[in-house]
Short mmCIF file of C-alpha atoms in Angstrom, two decimals:
data_model
loop_
_atom_site.label_atom_id
_atom_site.label_comp_id
_atom_site.label_asym_id
_atom_site.label_seq_id
_atom_site.Cartn_x
_atom_site.Cartn_y
_atom_site.Cartn_z
CA MET W 247 41.42 100.86 9.00
CA PRO W 248 40.52 98.15 11.46
CA ASN W 249 42.73 97.61 14.39
CA ILE W 250 44.89 94.37 14.38
CA LEU W 251 44.02 93.68 17.97
CA ASP W 252 40.36 93.91 17.30
CA LEU W 253 40.50 91.49 14.39
CA ARG W 254 42.56 89.06 16.55
CA ARG W 255 40.04 89.25 19.33
CA ARG W 256 37.17 88.70 16.96
CA ILE W 257 38.82 85.59 15.39
CA ARG W 258 39.41 84.17 18.76
CA SER W 259 35.79 84.69 19.78
CA VAL W 260 34.59 83.11 16.53
CA LYS W 261 36.77 80.13 17.06
CA ASN W 262 35.40 79.55 20.54
CA THR W 263 31.93 79.57 19.07
CA GLN W 264 32.91 77.21 16.48
CA GLN W 265 34.27 74.75 18.95
CA ILE W 266 30.92 74.91 20.80
CA THR W 267 28.90 74.32 17.76
CA ARG W 268 31.10 71.49 16.67
CA ALA W 269 30.74 69.80 19.99
CA MET W 270 27.04 70.21 19.93
CA LYS W 271 26.91 68.76 16.50
CA MET W 272 28.81 65.65 17.80
CA VAL W 273 26.46 65.39 20.76
CA ALA W 274 23.33 65.59 18.51
CA ALA W 275 24.88 62.97 16.22
CA ALA W 276 25.35 60.58 19.08
CA ARG W 277 21.94 61.16 20.52
CA LEU W 278 20.37 60.86 17.11
CA ARG W 279 21.88 57.42 16.73
CA ARG W 280 20.35 56.42 20.06
CA ALA W 281 16.93 57.97 19.14
CA GLN W 282 16.86 56.00 15.87
CA GLU W 283 17.60 52.82 17.71
CA GLN W 284 14.68 53.64 19.98
CA VAL W 285 12.44 54.24 16.94
CA LEU W 286 13.43 50.89 15.55
CA GLY W 287 13.00 49.15 18.91
CA ALA W 288 9.43 50.40 19.16
CA ARG W 289 8.46 49.27 15.77
CA PRO W 290 7.63 45.53 16.20
CA TYR W 291 5.33 46.25 19.16
CA ALA W 292 3.42 48.83 17.20
CA GLN W 293 3.18 46.75 14.10
CA GLN W 294 2.03 43.71 15.96
CA MET W 295 -0.45 45.86 17.75
CA VAL W 296 -1.85 47.00 14.42
CA SER W 297 -2.09 43.56 13.03
CA LEU W 298 -3.79 42.33 16.23
CA LEU W 299 -6.37 45.13 16.05
CA GLU W 300 -6.96 44.39 12.39
CA SER W 301 -7.56 40.74 12.93
CA LEU W 302 -9.80 41.55 15.92
CA SER W 303 -11.84 44.10 14.00
CA ALA W 304 -12.47 41.66 11.27
CA ARG W 305 -14.20 39.41 13.72
CA THR W 306 -16.01 41.58 16.24
CA SER W 307 -18.75 44.10 15.95
CA TYR W 308 -16.96 46.54 18.14
CA ARG W 309 -17.96 49.70 16.41
CA THR W 310 -19.73 51.00 19.41
CA HIS W 311 -16.58 51.60 21.47
CA PRO W 312 -16.33 55.21 22.35
CA LEU W 313 -12.80 55.46 20.97
CA LEU W 314 -14.01 54.57 17.61
CA VAL W 315 -17.38 56.54 17.38
CA GLU W 316 -17.20 59.75 15.58
CA ARG W 317 -18.98 62.44 17.30
CA PRO W 318 -19.85 65.88 15.87
CA VAL W 319 -16.81 67.91 16.59
CA ARG W 320 -17.43 70.93 18.74
CA ARG W 321 -14.37 70.84 20.96
CA VAL W 322 -10.99 69.60 19.84
CA LEU W 323 -7.77 68.85 21.65
CA LEU W 324 -4.55 69.89 19.99
CA VAL W 325 -1.41 68.17 21.06
CA LEU W 326 1.59 70.04 20.00
CA VAL W 327 4.86 68.14 20.30
CA THR W 328 7.93 70.45 20.18
CA ALA W 329 11.46 70.27 21.45
CA ASP W 330 12.62 71.27 24.89
CA ARG W 331 15.53 73.18 23.62
CA GLY W 332 16.34 75.59 20.77
CA LEU W 333 19.33 75.75 18.52
CA CYS W 334 17.79 73.30 16.14
CA GLY W 335 17.09 75.39 13.08
CA ALA W 336 13.46 75.97 12.14
CA PHE W 337 12.30 72.77 13.95
CA ASN W 338 10.19 74.63 16.54
CA ALA W 339 9.36 77.70 14.51
CA ASN W 340 7.74 75.38 11.91
CA LEU W 341 5.72 73.65 14.52
CA ILE W 342 4.48 76.77 16.12
CA ARG W 343 3.53 78.28 12.90
CA ALA W 344 1.55 75.18 11.96
CA ALA W 345 -0.14 75.32 15.35
CA GLN W 346 -1.15 78.98 14.71
CA LYS W 347 -2.52 78.18 11.40
CA TYR W 348 -4.43 75.41 13.02
CA PHE W 349 -5.89 77.84 15.46
CA MET W 350 -6.92 80.14 12.56
CA GLU W 351 -8.55 77.32 10.61
CA ASN W 352 -10.48 76.01 13.59
CA GLN W 353 -11.86 79.24 14.88
CA THR W 354 -15.35 77.98 15.02
CA LYS W 355 -14.42 75.18 17.49
CA GLU W 356 -13.31 75.34 20.93
CA ILE W 357 -9.68 74.34 21.12
CA LEU W 358 -7.91 72.78 24.04
CA LEU W 359 -4.19 72.71 24.05
CA ILE W 360 -1.68 70.31 25.38
CA ALA W 361 1.90 71.18 24.94
CA ALA W 362 4.65 68.49 25.07
CA GLY W 363 8.07 70.15 24.91
CA ARG W 364 9.16 73.40 26.44
CA LYS W 365 9.38 75.53 23.32
CA GLY W 366 5.70 75.14 22.42
CA ARG W 367 4.60 75.75 25.98
CA ASP W 368 6.69 78.92 26.37
CA PHE W 369 5.27 80.32 23.08
CA PHE W 370 1.60 79.71 23.99
CA ARG W 371 2.23 80.89 27.57
CA ARG W 372 3.36 84.20 26.15
CA GLN W 373 0.27 84.42 24.04
CA SER W 374 -1.59 83.80 27.23
CA ILE W 375 -3.46 80.79 25.81
CA LYS W 376 -4.50 78.47 28.53
CA MET W 377 -3.24 74.81 28.25
CA SER W 378 -4.98 71.89 29.62
CA ALA W 379 -1.74 70.16 30.33
CA GLU W 380 1.98 70.66 29.77
CA TYR W 381 4.78 68.11 29.64
CA VAL W 382 8.22 69.77 29.61
CA ASN W 383 11.62 68.26 29.88
CA ILE W 384 10.57 64.90 28.47
CA PHE W 385 13.13 65.27 25.67
CA SER W 386 15.94 66.59 27.66
CA ARG W 387 17.13 63.11 28.68
CA ARG W 388 15.43 60.58 26.61
CA VAL W 389 11.77 59.76 25.91
CA GLU W 390 10.61 56.76 27.75
CA PHE W 391 7.40 54.86 27.64
CA HIS W 392 6.05 56.12 30.74
CA HIS W 393 6.07 59.66 29.28
CA ALA W 394 3.88 58.39 26.59
CA HIS W 395 1.73 56.60 29.13
CA GLU W 396 1.03 59.71 31.14
CA LEU W 397 0.29 61.83 28.09
CA ALA W 398 -2.03 59.05 26.79
CA LYS W 399 -3.88 58.93 30.02
CA LYS W 400 -4.45 62.59 30.05
CA ILE W 401 -5.69 62.50 26.40
CA LEU W 402 -7.90 59.53 26.93
CA ASP W 403 -9.43 60.97 30.08
CA LEU W 404 -10.36 64.14 28.18
CA TYR W 405 -11.77 62.26 25.24
CA MET W 406 -13.68 59.59 27.22
CA SER W 407 -15.30 62.24 29.49
CA GLU W 408 -16.38 63.93 26.27
CA ALA W 409 -14.39 67.21 27.22
CA VAL W 410 -13.23 66.91 23.66
CA ASP W 411 -14.68 65.36 20.55
CA ALA W 412 -11.48 64.77 18.67
CA VAL W 413 -7.81 65.00 19.15
CA ASP W 414 -5.25 66.17 16.69
CA PHE W 415 -1.46 66.01 16.79
CA ILE W 416 1.13 68.27 15.41
CA TYR W 417 4.64 66.96 15.46
CA ASN W 418 7.75 66.49 13.29
CA GLU W 419 8.35 63.05 11.86
CA PHE W 420 11.85 61.85 11.09
CA LYS W 421 12.30 61.29 7.46
CA SER W 422 16.12 61.60 7.08
CA ILE W 423 18.88 63.57 8.66
CA LEU W 424 18.30 66.38 6.35
CA THR W 425 14.54 66.60 6.32
CA GLN W 426 11.75 66.41 8.72
CA ARG W 427 8.08 66.09 7.88
CA LEU W 428 5.61 68.21 9.71
CA VAL W 429 2.61 66.06 10.51
CA VAL W 430 -0.79 67.47 11.48
CA GLU W 431 -3.02 64.49 12.10
CA ARG W 432 -6.23 63.45 13.69
CA ARG W 433 -5.41 60.63 16.21
CA LEU W 434 -8.85 60.21 17.97
CA PRO W 435 -11.41 58.88 17.26
CA VAL W 436 -9.31 55.92 16.10
CA LYS W 437 -9.86 55.17 12.45
CA PRO W 438 -10.69 51.43 12.27
CA ALA W 439 -8.11 49.77 10.24
CA ALA W 440 -9.41 48.01 7.22
CA PRO W 441 -9.02 44.35 7.75
CA ALA W 442 -6.92 42.62 5.25
CA GLU W 443 -9.23 40.87 2.95
CA THR W 444 -6.81 38.35 1.50
CA GLU W 445 -6.52 36.71 4.96
CA THR W 446 -9.15 34.19 5.71
CA PRO W 447 -10.48 34.90 9.13
CA VAL W 448 -9.54 32.22 11.65
CA ASP W 449 -11.80 31.34 14.45
CA TYR W 450 -10.16 32.30 17.66
CA ILE W 451 -10.73 30.80 21.08
CA TYR W 452 -11.21 33.81 23.30
CA GLU W 453 -10.38 33.75 26.98
CA GLU W 454 -12.80 36.49 27.48
CA PRO W 455 -15.40 38.21 25.27
CA PRO W 456 -13.71 39.83 22.27
CA GLU W 457 -15.37 43.09 22.95
CA GLU W 458 -13.62 43.28 26.36
CA ILE W 459 -10.22 42.33 24.73
CA PHE W 460 -10.86 45.11 22.26
CA SER W 461 -11.73 47.67 24.80
CA HIS W 462 -8.45 46.90 26.64
CA LEU W 463 -6.45 46.88 23.56
CA LEU W 464 -7.60 50.14 22.05
CA PRO W 465 -6.21 52.46 24.82
CA ARG W 466 -2.90 50.63 24.52
CA TYR W 467 -2.92 51.12 20.77
CA VAL W 468 -3.41 54.93 21.43
CA GLU W 469 -0.50 54.76 23.85
CA ALA W 470 1.74 53.07 21.33
CA GLU W 471 0.88 55.70 18.73
CA ILE W 472 1.62 58.43 20.96
CA TYR W 473 4.92 56.97 22.02
CA ARG W 474 5.80 56.60 18.37
CA ALA W 475 5.08 60.27 17.80
CA LEU W 476 7.19 61.29 20.72
CA LEU W 477 10.16 59.12 19.51
CA GLU W 478 9.78 60.43 15.98
CA SER W 479 9.76 63.98 17.24
CA GLN W 480 12.84 63.24 19.33
CA ALA W 481 14.84 61.75 16.46
CA ALA W 482 13.78 64.62 14.15
CA GLU W 483 14.89 67.17 16.80
CA PHE W 484 18.36 65.74 16.89
CA ALA W 485 18.62 65.47 13.24
CA ALA W 486 17.57 69.16 12.89
CA LYS W 487 19.99 70.11 15.62
CA MET W 488 22.79 68.24 13.91
CA THR W 489 22.23 69.96 10.64
CA ALA W 490 21.84 73.36 12.21
CA MET W 491 24.97 72.96 14.18
CA ASP W 492 26.88 71.66 11.12
CA ALA W 493 25.83 74.74 9.22
CA ALA W 494 26.88 76.98 12.15
CA THR W 495 30.25 75.36 12.42
CA ARG W 496 30.81 75.88 8.59
CA ASN W 497 29.64 79.46 8.88
CA ALA W 498 32.12 80.09 11.68
CA GLY W 499 34.84 78.65 9.45
CA ASP W 500 33.96 80.97 6.71
CA LEU W 501 34.03 84.00 9.07
CA ILE W 502 37.31 83.01 10.42
CA ASP W 503 38.82 82.71 6.87
CA GLN W 504 37.51 86.20 6.06
CA TYR W 505 38.78 87.74 9.19
CA THR W 506 42.20 86.14 8.76
CA LEU W 507 42.36 87.52 5.28
CA ASN W 508 41.47 91.12 6.62
CA LEU W 509 43.89 90.64 9.36
CA ASN W 510 46.74 89.83 6.95
CA ARG W 511 45.92 92.64 4.66
CA VAL W 512 45.98 95.10 7.53
CA ARG W 513 49.28 93.76 8.67
CA GLN W 514 50.80 93.95 5.24
CA ALA W 515 49.59 97.54 4.94
CA LYS W 516 51.18 98.38 8.22
CA ILE W 517 54.53 96.80 7.28
CA THR W 518 54.48 98.60 3.96
CA THR W 519 53.83 101.99 5.66
CA GLU W 520 56.63 101.19 8.14
CA ILE W 521 59.09 100.38 5.26
CA ILE W 522 58.02 103.57 3.41
CA GLU W 523 58.67 105.53 6.60
CA ILE W 524 62.07 104.06 7.08
CA VAL W 525 63.16 104.42 3.61
CA SER W 526 61.99 108.04 3.43
CA GLY W 527 63.56 108.74 6.72
CA ALA W 528 66.83 107.36 5.51
CA ALA W 529 66.55 109.35 2.27
CA ALA W 530 65.98 112.52 4.25
CA ALA W 531 68.94 111.91 6.56
CA SER W 532 71.40 111.21 3.71
CA MET J 65 -4.40 16.08 9.85
CA ALA J 66 -1.99 15.24 12.62
CA ASP J 67 0.97 14.96 10.30
CA SER J 68 0.53 18.46 9.07
CA LEU J 69 0.97 19.98 12.57
CA PRO J 70 3.99 22.17 12.85
CA THR J 71 6.67 21.02 15.25
CA ARG J 72 7.96 24.34 16.44
CA ILE J 73 6.50 27.76 17.34
CA GLN J 74 7.77 31.06 16.34
CA LEU J 75 7.68 32.97 19.61
CA GLU J 76 7.67 36.78 19.44
CA ILE J 77 7.59 38.94 22.51
CA ALA J 78 7.60 42.67 22.06
CA THR J 79 7.42 45.58 24.38
CA PRO J 80 6.87 49.22 23.47
CA GLU J 81 10.59 49.74 23.85
CA ARG J 82 12.07 46.75 22.17
CA GLN J 83 11.72 43.29 20.80
CA VAL J 84 12.53 41.05 23.67
CA VAL J 85 12.27 37.55 22.15
CA ARG J 86 12.21 36.31 18.59
CA GLU J 87 12.96 32.68 18.58
CA SER J 88 11.75 29.29 17.36
CA VAL J 89 10.75 27.28 20.45
CA GLU J 90 9.16 23.99 21.37
CA ALA J 91 6.71 24.97 24.00
CA VAL J 92 5.50 28.08 25.73
CA THR J 93 3.55 28.70 29.03
CA LEU J 94 1.69 31.98 29.12
CA PRO J 95 0.14 33.64 32.22
CA GLY J 96 -3.41 34.04 30.83
CA LYS J 97 -5.94 36.18 32.69
CA GLU J 98 -7.93 33.05 33.71
CA GLY J 99 -4.78 31.07 34.62
CA TYR J 100 -1.60 29.67 32.96
CA LEU J 101 -1.90 28.39 29.44
CA GLY J 102 0.49 25.81 28.05
CA VAL J 103 1.00 26.07 24.27
CA LEU J 104 2.40 23.45 22.06
CA PRO J 105 2.88 23.60 18.37
CA GLY J 106 -0.31 23.34 16.49
CA HIS J 107 -2.43 25.03 19.11
CA ALA J 108 -5.83 26.33 18.10
CA PRO J 109 -5.92 30.06 17.43
CA LEU J 110 -6.41 31.78 20.66
CA LEU J 111 -6.49 35.42 21.94
CA SER J 112 -6.01 36.20 25.50
CA GLU J 113 -5.20 38.93 27.90
CA LEU J 114 -2.18 38.23 30.14
CA GLN J 115 -1.78 39.04 33.81
CA PRO J 116 1.41 39.78 35.55
CA GLY J 117 3.29 36.50 35.66
CA GLU J 118 5.93 34.51 34.02
CA ILE J 119 6.42 33.28 30.55
CA ALA J 120 8.37 30.03 30.26
CA TYR J 121 9.50 28.67 27.02
CA THR J 122 11.65 25.68 26.00
CA THR J 123 14.08 25.66 23.16
CA SER J 124 16.48 22.87 22.24
CA SER J 125 18.98 24.39 24.63
CA GLY J 126 16.70 24.31 27.66
CA ALA J 127 14.09 26.50 29.45
CA ARG J 128 13.99 30.17 29.76
CA TYR J 129 11.84 32.44 31.74
CA LEU J 130 10.57 35.95 31.46
CA ALA J 131 8.55 38.29 33.67
CA VAL J 132 5.71 40.21 32.03
CA SER J 133 3.32 42.70 33.50
CA TRP J 134 0.14 43.24 31.71
CA GLY J 135 -0.08 42.20 28.07
CA PHE J 136 -1.77 40.31 25.15
CA ALA J 137 -1.04 37.11 23.53
CA GLU J 138 -2.17 35.91 20.08
CA VAL J 139 -1.69 32.28 19.65
CA LEU J 140 -1.61 30.70 16.18
CA PRO J 141 -0.74 27.08 15.27
CA GLU J 142 2.83 27.95 14.33
CA ARG J 143 3.30 31.43 15.99
CA VAL J 144 2.79 33.05 19.32
CA ILE J 145 2.86 36.87 19.53
CA VAL J 146 3.06 38.48 22.86
CA LEU J 147 2.53 42.18 23.34
CA ALA J 148 3.63 43.16 26.92
CA GLU J 149 3.76 46.38 28.65
CA THR J 150 7.05 45.34 30.25
CA SER J 151 8.98 42.13 29.99
CA GLU J 152 12.29 41.16 31.30
CA LEU J 153 14.41 37.95 30.86
CA ALA J 154 15.28 36.27 34.19
CA GLU J 155 18.85 37.68 34.14
CA GLU J 156 17.61 41.15 33.57
CA VAL J 157 15.41 41.23 36.60
CA ASP J 158 16.56 43.78 39.29
CA VAL J 159 15.91 41.66 42.23
CA ALA J 160 16.55 44.25 44.94
CA ARG J 161 14.11 46.62 43.16
CA ALA J 162 11.46 43.99 42.85
CA GLU J 163 11.91 43.10 46.62
CA ARG J 164 11.37 46.75 47.54
CA ALA J 165 8.35 47.03 45.21
CA LYS J 166 6.89 44.00 46.85
CA GLU J 167 7.46 45.36 50.32
CA ARG J 168 5.92 48.69 49.38
CA ALA J 169 2.80 47.04 47.82
CA GLU J 170 2.36 44.83 50.91
CA GLN J 171 2.56 47.88 53.19
CA ARG J 172 -0.01 49.61 51.15
CA LEU J 173 -2.38 46.65 51.14
CA LYS J 174 -2.04 46.49 54.90
CA GLN J 175 -3.31 49.97 55.13
CA LEU J 176 -6.45 49.21 53.27
CA HIS J 177 -8.76 50.71 55.74
CA GLU J 178 -7.20 54.11 55.08
CA ALA J 179 -9.27 55.46 52.36
CA ASN J 180 -6.69 56.89 49.98
CA VAL J 181 -4.99 53.44 49.20
CA ASP J 182 -5.52 52.55 45.69
CA PHE J 183 -6.27 48.86 45.94
CA GLU J 184 -6.11 47.91 42.36
CA ARG J 185 -2.82 49.58 41.84
CA ALA J 186 -1.20 48.08 44.95
CA ARG J 187 -2.42 44.69 43.99
CA GLY J 188 -1.08 45.10 40.51
CA ALA J 189 2.30 46.20 41.80
CA LEU J 190 2.38 43.31 44.15
CA ALA J 191 1.60 40.88 41.43
CA LYS J 192 4.30 42.37 39.12
CA SER J 193 6.98 42.21 41.78
CA ILE J 194 6.11 38.62 42.68
CA ALA J 195 6.25 37.69 39.12
CA ARG J 196 9.74 39.23 38.67
CA LEU J 197 11.13 37.56 41.86
CA GLN J 198 9.69 34.28 40.65
CA VAL J 199 11.40 34.55 37.42
CA ALA J 200 14.65 35.55 38.99
CA SER J 201 14.55 32.69 41.39
CA HIS J 202 14.76 30.25 38.32
CA LEU J 203 18.15 31.80 37.59
CA ALA J 204 19.38 31.36 41.15
CA GLU J 205 18.37 27.62 41.05
CA GLY J 206 20.08 27.27 37.72
CA ASP J 207 23.38 28.52 39.16
CA LYS J 208 23.52 26.03 41.96
#
């Protein structure tokens, strides 16, 4: 028969854990809201960037720009965007599994790896896979544009120097609070957006040759895309954390209920035994 | 032809972090790479890179100023779209920070003979801080 004291102690400990998970859920919810605002804030810039690229590409013969040319892919760069912290369900595990699968599928190629987020870095470091660069702690406060700027610079350097022929991204996209979508996507070379055909091309006055504008615009476009991926991942992380912590809080509640039930049973049994002892003692004495 | 010209411009200024301005305005001045550009409604389509400087625009309630660092502008007859790396309204400029940045950049430019000074970067930083201060100065004048 379990000891009453032990049960009490266990209930107390589960309650403490529950308090922590509940607090973590609240924090995740608050940060999720902010992360979502950031995603929304970044949208106009990204959209206008795309439409500008489209209208430019309809008018220029830019296709020779190195960011657009498809080279035979011998070496690829994989950018894995994970979270910095755990306790967010299967968020990181799914990413790492996808990355491993990616490694299996691309065995014929040479793969360079960049890890953004501590979890992915730690995993591949344990596997003693060399990384070309790592960016940790970018999610611990909040993602800012300069993070994306640095990451984009590194990626563009590698790509432009032909150290890699393509760049793939693995990250989680925020779909809703309950679901994240795992994305494995090629980001470089840039796929030229098909110009909208309904629009009649306007003749622009160019302050400088369109090719030049184009070559300045493209890296910025890559930057904006990377920024978007980081923001999506950030929002998805908080959503995953919120759901995970919500489930944990509920599980803790279930546990407490069960232990309380056990505790009461044990106490009842003890009282019953005591009563029987008293009654039989009195019967023996009389 | 002249009577079909629009009378106002829809001005949209966006940075990677947020939409800074979305407003119907009467006129805009942009810091184009080859010099400042004045844009009135009905301007011919134009595409330009921007250099660090100030964007000024007038609405019915008066003139407003923004600092921009590097960016792009697409001008259409009834619309101006600015994509800027950073952009701040006059009242958002951190004057003390801009002053410090300016001093730092000037220091670095003075040490040009030392090989490790990145001239382009220092010059860019200087231009950005000057643009911020200039924009902020409008606000100070308005207060008086």
